[in-house]
């Protein structure tokens, strides 16, 4: 971890402690990713995830609208969710590229709020077959989190990640509506 990542995490923990002891009721809100706060998203991702994201990733995020949100805990950026729409065999699927929260803020409902936003988005749209994501095989807390929301491990991809160990990833999926059987649609 770089010195700037350590400092970012330390300052987040200090701010967290001051909010926790101030007697205020915590507020969790989601906000848009904009050019003005994109650097906060980059720093957050550097601290939370063991992989690096390129400039194209962040350029695409700026155009993602409701599929990219920052999570604020008492007005401080502590998490983010970034998704994209994939189409496979004519079925629309939502891919969760990142969903993460700074360690001092976990287990406070922030991840759930971000995932519920994603679930509400696909429900309102009504035309998604499934939601899926990749999770490093040793990240049991993330696996357990997604299972609480109805996701299942459907595949394990060996050597999915580059330059991190373990390199294998589980594919977790939540089926939203069954795949139409071609024979049924021809009747």
PDB file of C-alpha atoms in Angstrom:
ATOM      1  CA  UNK A   1       0.000   0.000   0.000  1.00  0.00           C
ATOM      2  CA  UNK A   2       1.391   3.398  -0.955  1.00  0.00           C
ATOM      3  CA  UNK A   3       1.897   6.171   1.623  1.00  0.00           C
ATOM      4  CA  UNK A   4      -1.029   8.143   0.148  1.00  0.00           C
ATOM      5  CA  UNK A   5      -3.305   5.102   0.473  1.00  0.00           C
ATOM      6  CA  UNK A   6      -2.259   4.631   4.099  1.00  0.00           C
ATOM      7  CA  UNK A   7      -2.876   8.322   4.822  1.00  0.00           C
ATOM      8  CA  UNK A   8      -6.308   8.196   3.118  1.00  0.00           C
ATOM      9  CA  UNK A   9      -7.332   5.166   5.176  1.00  0.00           C
ATOM     10  CA  UNK A  10      -5.979   6.726   8.388  1.00  0.00           C
ATOM     11  CA  UNK A  11      -7.812  10.010   7.835  1.00  0.00           C
ATOM     12  CA  UNK A  12     -11.009   8.109   7.053  1.00  0.00           C
ATOM     13  CA  UNK A  13     -10.691   6.232  10.345  1.00  0.00           C
ATOM     14  CA  UNK A  14     -10.088   9.472  12.277  1.00  0.00           C
ATOM     15  CA  UNK A  15     -13.128  11.124  10.702  1.00  0.00           C
ATOM     16  CA  UNK A  16     -15.156   7.970  11.360  1.00  0.00           C
ATOM     17  CA  UNK A  17     -14.262   8.020  15.060  1.00  0.00           C
ATOM     18  CA  UNK A  18     -15.190  11.688  15.378  1.00  0.00           C
ATOM     19  CA  UNK A  19     -18.582  11.073  13.743  1.00  0.00           C
ATOM     20  CA  UNK A  20     -19.203   7.969  15.807  1.00  0.00           C
ATOM     21  CA  UNK A  21     -18.603   9.762  19.074  1.00  0.00           C
ATOM     22  CA  UNK A  22     -20.346  13.009  18.193  1.00  0.00           C
ATOM     23  CA  UNK A  23     -23.790  11.697  19.159  1.00  0.00           C
ATOM     24  CA  UNK A  24     -25.258  12.350  15.707  1.00  0.00           C
ATOM     25  CA  UNK A  25     -27.359   9.787  13.938  1.00  0.00           C
ATOM     26  CA  UNK A  26     -25.411   8.596  10.930  1.00  0.00           C
ATOM     27  CA  UNK A  27     -26.802   9.359   7.499  1.00  0.00           C
ATOM     28  CA  UNK A  28     -25.969   7.251   4.471  1.00  0.00           C
ATOM     29  CA  UNK A  29     -26.612   8.781   1.073  1.00  0.00           C
ATOM     30  CA  UNK A  30     -25.687   7.958  -2.507  1.00  0.00           C
ATOM     31  CA  UNK A  31     -24.504  10.614  -4.919  1.00  0.00           C
ATOM     32  CA  UNK A  32     -23.523  10.867  -8.559  1.00  0.00           C
ATOM     33  CA  UNK A  33     -19.965  10.461  -9.782  1.00  0.00           C
ATOM     34  CA  UNK A  34     -18.944  13.706 -11.492  1.00  0.00           C
ATOM     35  CA  UNK A  35     -15.708  15.163 -12.868  1.00  0.00           C
ATOM     36  CA  UNK A  36     -15.471  17.126  -9.592  1.00  0.00           C
ATOM     37  CA  UNK A  37     -15.401  14.035  -7.349  1.00  0.00           C
ATOM     38  CA  UNK A  38     -13.807  11.499  -9.702  1.00  0.00           C
ATOM     39  CA  UNK A  39     -10.466  11.796  -7.891  1.00  0.00           C
ATOM     40  CA  UNK A  40     -12.172  10.686  -4.662  1.00  0.00           C
ATOM     41  CA  UNK A  41     -13.469   7.591  -6.456  1.00  0.00           C
ATOM     42  CA  UNK A  42      -9.962   6.835  -7.747  1.00  0.00           C
ATOM     43  CA  UNK A  43      -8.439   7.139  -4.265  1.00  0.00           C
ATOM     44  CA  UNK A  44     -11.198   5.035  -2.743  1.00  0.00           C
ATOM     45  CA  UNK A  45     -10.675   2.267  -5.310  1.00  0.00           C
ATOM     46  CA  UNK A  46      -6.900   2.319  -4.699  1.00  0.00           C
ATOM     47  CA  UNK A  47      -7.467   1.727  -0.998  1.00  0.00           C
ATOM     48  CA  UNK A  48     -10.338  -0.767  -1.176  1.00  0.00           C
ATOM     49  CA  UNK A  49      -9.393  -3.010  -4.107  1.00  0.00           C
ATOM     50  CA  UNK A  50      -6.205  -4.979  -4.805  1.00  0.00           C
ATOM     51  CA  UNK A  51      -6.388  -4.156  -8.533  1.00  0.00           C
ATOM     52  CA  UNK A  52      -5.816  -0.926 -10.464  1.00  0.00           C
ATOM     53  CA  UNK A  53      -8.313   0.588 -12.860  1.00  0.00           C
ATOM     54  CA  UNK A  54      -7.260   2.430 -16.013  1.00  0.00           C
ATOM     55  CA  UNK A  55      -8.337   5.832 -17.321  1.00  0.00           C
ATOM     56  CA  UNK A  56     -10.928   4.257 -19.656  1.00  0.00           C
ATOM     57  CA  UNK A  57     -12.664   2.705 -16.634  1.00  0.00           C
ATOM     58  CA  UNK A  58     -13.054   6.140 -15.045  1.00  0.00           C
ATOM     59  CA  UNK A  59     -14.063   7.800 -18.321  1.00  0.00           C
ATOM     60  CA  UNK A  60     -16.829   5.204 -18.729  1.00  0.00           C
ATOM     61  CA  UNK A  61     -17.918   5.730 -15.106  1.00  0.00           C
ATOM     62  CA  UNK A  62     -18.577   9.405 -15.809  1.00  0.00           C
ATOM     63  CA  UNK A  63     -21.118   8.323 -18.434  1.00  0.00           C
ATOM     64  CA  UNK A  64     -22.730   5.559 -16.344  1.00  0.00           C
ATOM     65  CA  UNK A  65     -25.411   7.719 -14.692  1.00  0.00           C
ATOM     66  CA  UNK A  66     -27.375   5.731 -12.106  1.00  0.00           C
ATOM     67  CA  UNK A  67     -24.984   2.801 -12.509  1.00  0.00           C
ATOM     68  CA  UNK A  68     -22.166   4.618 -10.692  1.00  0.00           C
ATOM     69  CA  UNK A  69     -22.670   6.071  -7.230  1.00  0.00           C
ATOM     70  CA  UNK A  70     -20.530   7.313  -4.382  1.00  0.00           C
ATOM     71  CA  UNK A  71     -21.636   6.396  -0.860  1.00  0.00           C
ATOM     72  CA  UNK A  72     -21.517   9.158   1.749  1.00  0.00           C
ATOM     73  CA  UNK A  73     -21.516   8.521   5.483  1.00  0.00           C
ATOM     74  CA  UNK A  74     -22.311  11.826   7.207  1.00  0.00           C
ATOM     75  CA  UNK A  75     -21.235  13.673   4.042  1.00  0.00           C
ATOM     76  CA  UNK A  76     -17.879  11.856   3.728  1.00  0.00           C
ATOM     77  CA  UNK A  77     -17.146   9.587   0.744  1.00  0.00           C
ATOM     78  CA  UNK A  78     -16.635   6.098   2.164  1.00  0.00           C
ATOM     79  CA  UNK A  79     -17.753   3.762  -0.627  1.00  0.00           C
ATOM     80  CA  UNK A  80     -18.750   3.404  -4.246  1.00  0.00           C
ATOM     81  CA  UNK A  81     -20.540   1.123  -6.660  1.00  0.00           C
ATOM     82  CA  UNK A  82     -19.838   1.057 -10.406  1.00  0.00           C
ATOM     83  CA  UNK A  83     -21.741  -1.121 -12.877  1.00  0.00           C
ATOM     84  CA  UNK A  84     -22.158  -1.626 -16.604  1.00  0.00           C
ATOM     85  CA  UNK A  85     -24.691  -3.310 -18.849  1.00  0.00           C
ATOM     86  CA  UNK A  86     -23.554  -6.430 -20.729  1.00  0.00           C
ATOM     87  CA  UNK A  87     -25.506  -8.281 -23.389  1.00  0.00           C
ATOM     88  CA  UNK A  88     -24.951 -12.023 -23.840  1.00  0.00           C
ATOM     89  CA  UNK A  89     -27.010 -14.109 -26.263  1.00  0.00           C
ATOM     90  CA  UNK A  90     -29.621 -11.365 -26.431  1.00  0.00           C
ATOM     91  CA  UNK A  91     -30.022 -11.158 -22.633  1.00  0.00           C
ATOM     92  CA  UNK A  92     -29.196  -7.977 -20.734  1.00  0.00           C
ATOM     93  CA  UNK A  93     -27.086  -8.544 -17.644  1.00  0.00           C
ATOM     94  CA  UNK A  94     -25.844  -6.016 -15.137  1.00  0.00           C
ATOM     95  CA  UNK A  95     -22.184  -6.415 -14.220  1.00  0.00           C
ATOM     96  CA  UNK A  96     -21.046  -4.999 -10.886  1.00  0.00           C
ATOM     97  CA  UNK A  97     -17.509  -3.875 -11.692  1.00  0.00           C
ATOM     98  CA  UNK A  98     -16.829  -2.539  -8.195  1.00  0.00           C
ATOM     99  CA  UNK A  99     -18.746  -2.270  -4.952  1.00  0.00           C
ATOM    100  CA  UNK A 100     -16.616  -1.392  -1.973  1.00  0.00           C
ATOM    101  CA  UNK A 101     -16.458   0.505   1.285  1.00  0.00           C
ATOM    102  CA  UNK A 102     -13.557   1.723   3.425  1.00  0.00           C
ATOM    103  CA  UNK A 103     -12.792  -0.792   6.186  1.00  0.00           C
ATOM    104  CA  UNK A 104     -13.730   1.429   9.170  1.00  0.00           C
ATOM    105  CA  UNK A 105     -17.222   1.909   7.698  1.00  0.00           C
ATOM    106  CA  UNK A 106     -18.089  -1.710   6.959  1.00  0.00           C
ATOM    107  CA  UNK A 107     -20.977  -3.458   8.717  1.00  0.00           C
ATOM    108  CA  UNK A 108     -22.930  -0.178   8.870  1.00  0.00           C
ATOM    109  CA  UNK A 109     -25.392  -0.766   6.018  1.00  0.00           C
ATOM    110  CA  UNK A 110     -23.417   1.179   3.413  1.00  0.00           C
ATOM    111  CA  UNK A 111     -22.737  -1.813   1.153  1.00  0.00           C
ATOM    112  CA  UNK A 112     -26.357  -2.896   1.498  1.00  0.00           C
ATOM    113  CA  UNK A 113     -27.552   0.582   0.507  1.00  0.00           C
ATOM    114  CA  UNK A 114     -25.357   0.515  -2.612  1.00  0.00           C
ATOM    115  CA  UNK A 115     -26.460  -2.989  -3.598  1.00  0.00           C
ATOM    116  CA  UNK A 116     -30.127  -2.131  -2.956  1.00  0.00           C
ATOM    117  CA  UNK A 117     -29.709   0.827  -5.326  1.00  0.00           C
ATOM    118  CA  UNK A 118     -28.468  -1.583  -8.011  1.00  0.00           C
ATOM    119  CA  UNK A 119     -31.289  -4.056  -7.320  1.00  0.00           C
ATOM    120  CA  UNK A 120     -33.883  -1.260  -7.492  1.00  0.00           C
ATOM    121  CA  UNK A 121     -32.389  -0.061 -10.784  1.00  0.00           C
ATOM    122  CA  UNK A 122     -32.718  -3.459 -12.475  1.00  0.00           C
ATOM    123  CA  UNK A 123     -36.181  -4.025 -10.994  1.00  0.00           C
ATOM    124  CA  UNK A 124     -37.430  -0.659 -12.239  1.00  0.00           C
ATOM    125  CA  UNK A 125     -35.941  -1.312 -15.681  1.00  0.00           C
ATOM    126  CA  UNK A 126     -37.534  -4.778 -15.811  1.00  0.00           C
ATOM    127  CA  UNK A 127     -35.475  -6.032 -18.743  1.00  0.00           C
ATOM    128  CA  UNK A 128     -32.441  -7.586 -17.051  1.00  0.00           C
ATOM    129  CA  UNK A 129     -31.865 -11.326 -16.986  1.00  0.00           C
ATOM    130  CA  UNK A 130     -29.292 -11.302 -14.174  1.00  0.00           C
ATOM    131  CA  UNK A 131     -26.722  -9.417 -12.128  1.00  0.00           C
ATOM    132  CA  UNK A 132     -23.196 -10.770 -11.826  1.00  0.00           C
ATOM    133  CA  UNK A 133     -19.754  -9.931 -10.488  1.00  0.00           C
ATOM    134  CA  UNK A 134     -16.342 -11.413  -9.768  1.00  0.00           C
ATOM    135  CA  UNK A 135     -15.055 -11.918  -6.225  1.00  0.00           C
ATOM    136  CA  UNK A 136     -11.579 -13.087  -5.265  1.00  0.00           C
ATOM    137  CA  UNK A 137     -11.923 -16.669  -3.954  1.00  0.00           C
ATOM    138  CA  UNK A 138     -10.492 -15.813  -0.525  1.00  0.00           C
ATOM    139  CA  UNK A 139     -12.860 -12.865   0.086  1.00  0.00           C
ATOM    140  CA  UNK A 140     -15.326 -14.775   2.238  1.00  0.00           C
ATOM    141  CA  UNK A 141     -16.913 -11.655   3.742  1.00  0.00           C
ATOM    142  CA  UNK A 142     -17.851 -10.401   0.246  1.00  0.00           C
ATOM    143  CA  UNK A 143     -19.153 -13.836  -0.755  1.00  0.00           C
ATOM    144  CA  UNK A 144     -21.306 -13.995   2.399  1.00  0.00           C
ATOM    145  CA  UNK A 145     -22.553 -10.427   1.801  1.00  0.00           C
ATOM    146  CA  UNK A 146     -23.751 -11.178  -1.735  1.00  0.00           C
ATOM    147  CA  UNK A 147     -25.297 -14.514  -0.721  1.00  0.00           C
ATOM    148  CA  UNK A 148     -27.526 -12.599   1.743  1.00  0.00           C
ATOM    149  CA  UNK A 149     -28.987 -10.842  -1.300  1.00  0.00           C
ATOM    150  CA  UNK A 150     -29.628 -14.044  -3.263  1.00  0.00           C
ATOM    151  CA  UNK A 151     -26.400 -14.282  -5.273  1.00  0.00           C
ATOM    152  CA  UNK A 152     -24.892 -17.708  -5.890  1.00  0.00           C
ATOM    153  CA  UNK A 153     -21.457 -18.873  -6.980  1.00  0.00           C
ATOM    154  CA  UNK A 154     -21.997 -20.129 -10.528  1.00  0.00           C
ATOM    155  CA  UNK A 155     -18.405 -20.519 -11.712  1.00  0.00           C
ATOM    156  CA  UNK A 156     -14.788 -20.198 -10.615  1.00  0.00           C
ATOM    157  CA  UNK A 157     -12.359 -18.638 -13.082  1.00  0.00           C
ATOM    158  CA  UNK A 158      -8.756 -19.665 -12.623  1.00  0.00           C
ATOM    159  CA  UNK A 159      -6.080 -17.000 -13.069  1.00  0.00           C
ATOM    160  CA  UNK A 160      -8.720 -14.274 -13.473  1.00  0.00           C
ATOM    161  CA  UNK A 161      -6.663 -11.606 -11.713  1.00  0.00           C
ATOM    162  CA  UNK A 162      -3.224 -10.450 -12.791  1.00  0.00           C
ATOM    163  CA  UNK A 163      -0.497  -9.665 -10.237  1.00  0.00           C
ATOM    164  CA  UNK A 164      -2.533 -10.543  -7.127  1.00  0.00           C
ATOM    165  CA  UNK A 165      -2.849 -13.738  -5.131  1.00  0.00           C
ATOM    166  CA  UNK A 166      -4.957 -15.738  -5.119  1.00  0.00           C
ATOM    167  CA  UNK A 167      -5.559 -15.064  -8.808  1.00  0.00           C
ATOM    168  CA  UNK A 168      -8.779 -17.096  -8.985  1.00  0.00           C
ATOM    169  CA  UNK A 169     -12.222 -15.478  -8.856  1.00  0.00           C
ATOM    170  CA  UNK A 170     -15.705 -16.750  -8.197  1.00  0.00           C
ATOM    171  CA  UNK A 171     -18.454 -15.532 -10.491  1.00  0.00           C
ATOM    172  CA  UNK A 172     -21.476 -14.680  -8.362  1.00  0.00           C
ATOM    173  CA  UNK A 173     -24.839 -14.274 -10.038  1.00  0.00           C
ATOM    174  CA  UNK A 174     -28.368 -13.372  -9.080  1.00  0.00           C
ATOM    175  CA  UNK A 175     -30.915 -14.580 -11.601  1.00  0.00           C
ATOM    176  CA  UNK A 176     -33.706 -12.045 -12.067  1.00  0.00           C
ATOM    177  CA  UNK A 177     -35.862 -13.882 -14.564  1.00  0.00           C
ATOM    178  CA  UNK A 178     -35.493 -17.270 -16.183  1.00  0.00           C
ATOM    179  CA  UNK A 179     -33.966 -17.570 -19.622  1.00  0.00           C
ATOM    180  CA  UNK A 180     -36.737 -18.062 -22.170  1.00  0.00           C
ATOM    181  CA  UNK A 181     -36.714 -21.502 -23.686  1.00  0.00           C
ATOM    182  CA  UNK A 182     -36.553 -21.086 -27.459  1.00  0.00           C
ATOM    183  CA  UNK A 183     -39.077 -23.891 -27.939  1.00  0.00           C
ATOM    184  CA  UNK A 184     -41.559 -22.127 -25.638  1.00  0.00           C
ATOM    185  CA  UNK A 185     -41.294 -18.836 -27.513  1.00  0.00           C
ATOM    186  CA  UNK A 186     -41.943 -20.580 -30.827  1.00  0.00           C
ATOM    187  CA  UNK A 187     -45.315 -21.953 -29.629  1.00  0.00           C
TER     188      UNK A 187
END
